[in-house]
Amino acid sequence: MGLLVKLFKALNSDSSPWQLAFGFTLGMIMGLTPILGLHSLILLFSVLFFRVNLSSFLVAWALFSIFTLPLDAFMSSVGESLLTAESLTPMWTAFYSNTVGQLTQFYHTLTLGSLIVALLLSPFILLISQFLVVKYREKVMVWVNKIKLVQFIKGSNFYRLYQGLGE
Amino acid sequence: MKNIIRWPGLIAFFVITGLIAAIIILFFDFWIKLAAQKGLEVATGAEVNISSAEHSFSPFGISLIGVQLTDPNKPTNNQLEAAKISADIELSPLLLRKVIIDNLIVSGVQFGTERASEGEVFRVNSADAAKTALKELFPSKADLPSVDEVLARSPLKTTRAIEEAQAAYQKHKDTIAGEYQKLPSKDKLVEYKKQIEVLSKTNYKDPAELLAAKEKFDLLKKEIKVDKQVLSDFKNSVSAAKQDLSPKIAQLKAAPGQDYEQLKSLVAGDAGAINDVTTLVFGEKAAQWTEYGLAAFDIVAPMLKSKEQQQTEEAVSAGRWVSFDDRSGLPELWIKNADISISWQQETILSVWHNITYQHDIIGRATTFKIDSNKSSLWQSFKLDGDFWLKDSGVSAQQSWQLAGLKLSNIDLVNQDKLSSKLLAGIVSSKGNVKVNQNTLSGEGVINLANLSMEAQGSNKITNIIANTLAQLTQLTLNTDVAGVIGDLDLSFSSDLNQQLGSALLTNIGKEEQGKLDELKAKLNAQMQSALGTQDAQLSEWLDWENLADGDMGSLEEMLNSKMNSVVDNKKNELEDKLKDKLKGKLFGN
């Protein structure tokens, strides 16, 4: 719940839509792929080092982790087909014999398959989430703020206390 | 650029990764313990307990202390217990998920130790059913079968001999009866005789008459020859039937005696007990020793094999690790050298292993193991060596052993209500060999027990006799046959103990048993006599017919040859004399 509050705060804040969208996209990648692996470390580094919105990253991570349950079999089959493709065997063999390649664990069908699926989805997720943030701020945020009930809640002590918990 | 980069985030990254690394290192021993427990549980199919785990980074190695592997077939005991397992592991292959262990040292290995609490079993081994079936082999008096039950369920030689004699009789009966009906009647033979007499006694003055008589005789001869052939066929059939039936009747006469010899022990009540007394009294311990001796095949090989299967199963559920030719040719698991010390009765047996893996095709070598123990306080010498190679088609392996002068003391052999027995002291020597081809075992061993001192107690007449026989044993040779498949050994034991017990029981039979034996003898004889009566009478009748046919044939032959020939010869001589007289008159003018 705290994460959602932070997300809404970020949506309503001055953070740029791209910062939110990148956070969401990186969170999606983190959520869909297995946590153990070199790619997770690179993602964590990217999220912390670059000015990406952390709240949207954490929300997307949690959200897309739920999607892995029905998607694992499909993503594993993607990895399987790539790793067993004869034309790619020389590349994987070279990769497999290399320390960096070994650290990536891309010779695991689910790791490779989920990362490929996540990377293919990422441009769409990035553009869609950026578009949605802009639209939210233009229409929904203005409309929501005009509702009397919202104005009442935001002015109450309970909301302030709740907000405090979220922080 | 300033807007894109978050410099405090870099510090946060290092702090977070540092924390993660610190947690991993802090709980590293715990992770090792968990991973080892899980891996071994999957491999053995039963609960595994590890007291603690330790690690070192340079050189990288781990140690497991107090390892207990529950026996899936007997969860109150451990299949194997080790005081300490230490392994030096190569780090770089670990990135490829390959566990390459340069040196493995396993110390304080014990088999069959009792567990503090019953272990959980995840996979049940069905092989134990046969062992429990051995538990109730001793019969009580009420369990003994009646004579009729024995006769009904035993494959009797008498019954078989009756069936064979009846089959032989049925086979020849119709043929002989048919041919007997076709035999020439007595009247016909008399008629032949009369006709021949008439032809032979007539005085033929006219050669034309003689010629006519000769033609008539030839016709008669043809008829007689046909009848003679019928007689000859009949005689051959009777002869064949006699040859077939005679030995079968002889067999039938002997069968009751043979059946009696075979069944008397069963009726007297010992067969149920002596049937497999070797296995019952010594089998459990001997099987235990043999299984320890074959631990390399029966414990290690299945563990390695299930490790391979585990990898395959993981692949199906959550992705799989695809191997590529990394030019190093490394298997998933390879323990290059291992020293395993087995503790047994204050003695330590060191076994040396090389190339332990489940992917022998990759390393191109078999796993070898060897024990060469010199004289100790418990034995004179103990040598064991063998190897195994795991293939897709199964395990190929061989092992031989030689144990001399192992001292035994205070070993419970069997502990049942009806019989309990304990080996107080003895010396065991054993040698044998076992081969495995595509998981199927074959082999044999001999266990010599000498200087035996045994204590045994029975609770009824039969088991008392067994107990007395066991108590008097001073030496025994057990022959062991090893069969079955890996993970499900099938051991069978034999010795001359069964015969010893059989004789002892028969010399101790009481009135009731003697009555049963008499009844058995009478019933067997009655069976034989009722069958023999029919067959014997029929055979006698056939023999009479054969004699009759012999007589008829003889007289026919005599009639044909002697009498007609003499008539012709006399006539020839007469004509010759006449011709000579005429010639003399013409030449000399008389």
CSV table of C-alpha atoms in Angstrom, one decimal, chain A residues 19 41 44-45 47-54 76 80 83-84 89 92-94 96-97 99 102-103 105 107-111, chain B residues 2-10 12-13 16-17 20 92 94-98 315 318-327:
chain,number,residue,atom,x,y,z
A,19,GLN,CA,11.6,9.1,-15.2
A,41,LEU,CA,22.8,-6.4,-10.6
A,44,LEU,CA,19.8,-2.4,-9.8
A,45,PHE,CA,22.8,-0.3,-10.7
A,47,VAL,CA,17.8,2.1,-11.3
A,48,LEU,CA,20.0,3.6,-8.5
A,49,PHE,CA,22.6,5.4,-10.5
A,50,PHE,CA,20.4,7.0,-13.1
A,51,ARG,CA,17.6,9.3,-12.1
A,52,VAL,CA,14.8,6.8,-12.5
A,53,ASN,CA,11.7,6.9,-10.4
A,54,LEU,CA,12.1,4.3,-7.7
A,76,SER,CA,11.3,-20.9,-20.9
A,80,GLU,CA,14.9,-23.3,-25.1
A,83,LEU,CA,19.6,-22.1,-27.0
A,84,THR,CA,18.9,-25.1,-29.1
A,89,THR,CA,25.2,-22.8,-31.3
A,92,TRP,CA,26.4,-19.8,-27.3
A,93,THR,CA,29.5,-22.1,-27.2
A,94,ALA,CA,31.8,-19.1,-27.2
A,96,TYR,CA,29.5,-20.5,-22.5
A,97,SER,CA,33.3,-20.7,-22.5
A,99,THR,CA,33.7,-16.0,-17.7
A,102,GLN,CA,29.0,-17.9,-17.5
A,103,LEU,CA,28.2,-15.1,-15.0
A,105,GLN,CA,23.7,-17.5,-16.8
A,107,TYR,CA,22.5,-20.8,-20.9
A,108,HIS,CA,19.5,-21.2,-18.5
A,109,THR,CA,16.4,-21.3,-20.7
A,110,LEU,CA,14.2,-19.3,-18.3
A,111,THR,CA,16.8,-16.7,-17.7
B,2,LYS,CA,23.7,16.1,-14.1
B,3,ASN,CA,20.0,15.5,-14.3
B,4,ILE,CA,20.4,11.9,-15.5
B,5,ILE,CA,22.9,10.7,-13.0
B,6,ARG,CA,22.1,10.2,-9.3
B,7,TRP,CA,25.5,10.1,-7.5
B,8,PRO,CA,24.0,9.1,-4.1
B,9,GLY,CA,22.4,6.2,-6.0
B,10,LEU,CA,25.9,4.9,-6.7
B,12,ALA,CA,23.3,3.2,-2.4
B,13,PHE,CA,24.1,0.5,-5.0
B,16,ILE,CA,23.0,-2.6,-1.1
B,17,THR,CA,25.3,-5.1,-2.9
B,20,ILE,CA,23.6,-8.7,0.1
B,92,SER,CA,35.5,-21.7,-11.8
B,94,LEU,CA,30.9,-23.8,-10.4
B,95,LEU,CA,29.9,-20.9,-12.7
B,96,LEU,CA,29.0,-23.6,-15.3
B,97,ARG,CA,27.1,-25.4,-12.5
B,98,LYS,CA,29.7,-28.1,-12.6
B,315,ALA,CA,14.6,-28.8,-16.4
B,318,ALA,CA,11.5,-24.2,-14.2
B,319,GLY,CA,13.7,-24.0,-17.3
B,320,ARG,CA,16.8,-26.0,-17.8
B,321,TRP,CA,20.5,-25.5,-18.0
B,322,VAL,CA,21.7,-26.1,-21.5
B,323,SER,CA,25.3,-27.4,-21.8
B,324,PHE,CA,27.5,-26.4,-24.7
B,325,ASP,CA,30.9,-27.8,-25.6
B,326,ASP,CA,33.1,-25.7,-23.4
B,327,ARG,CA,36.2,-27.5,-24.5
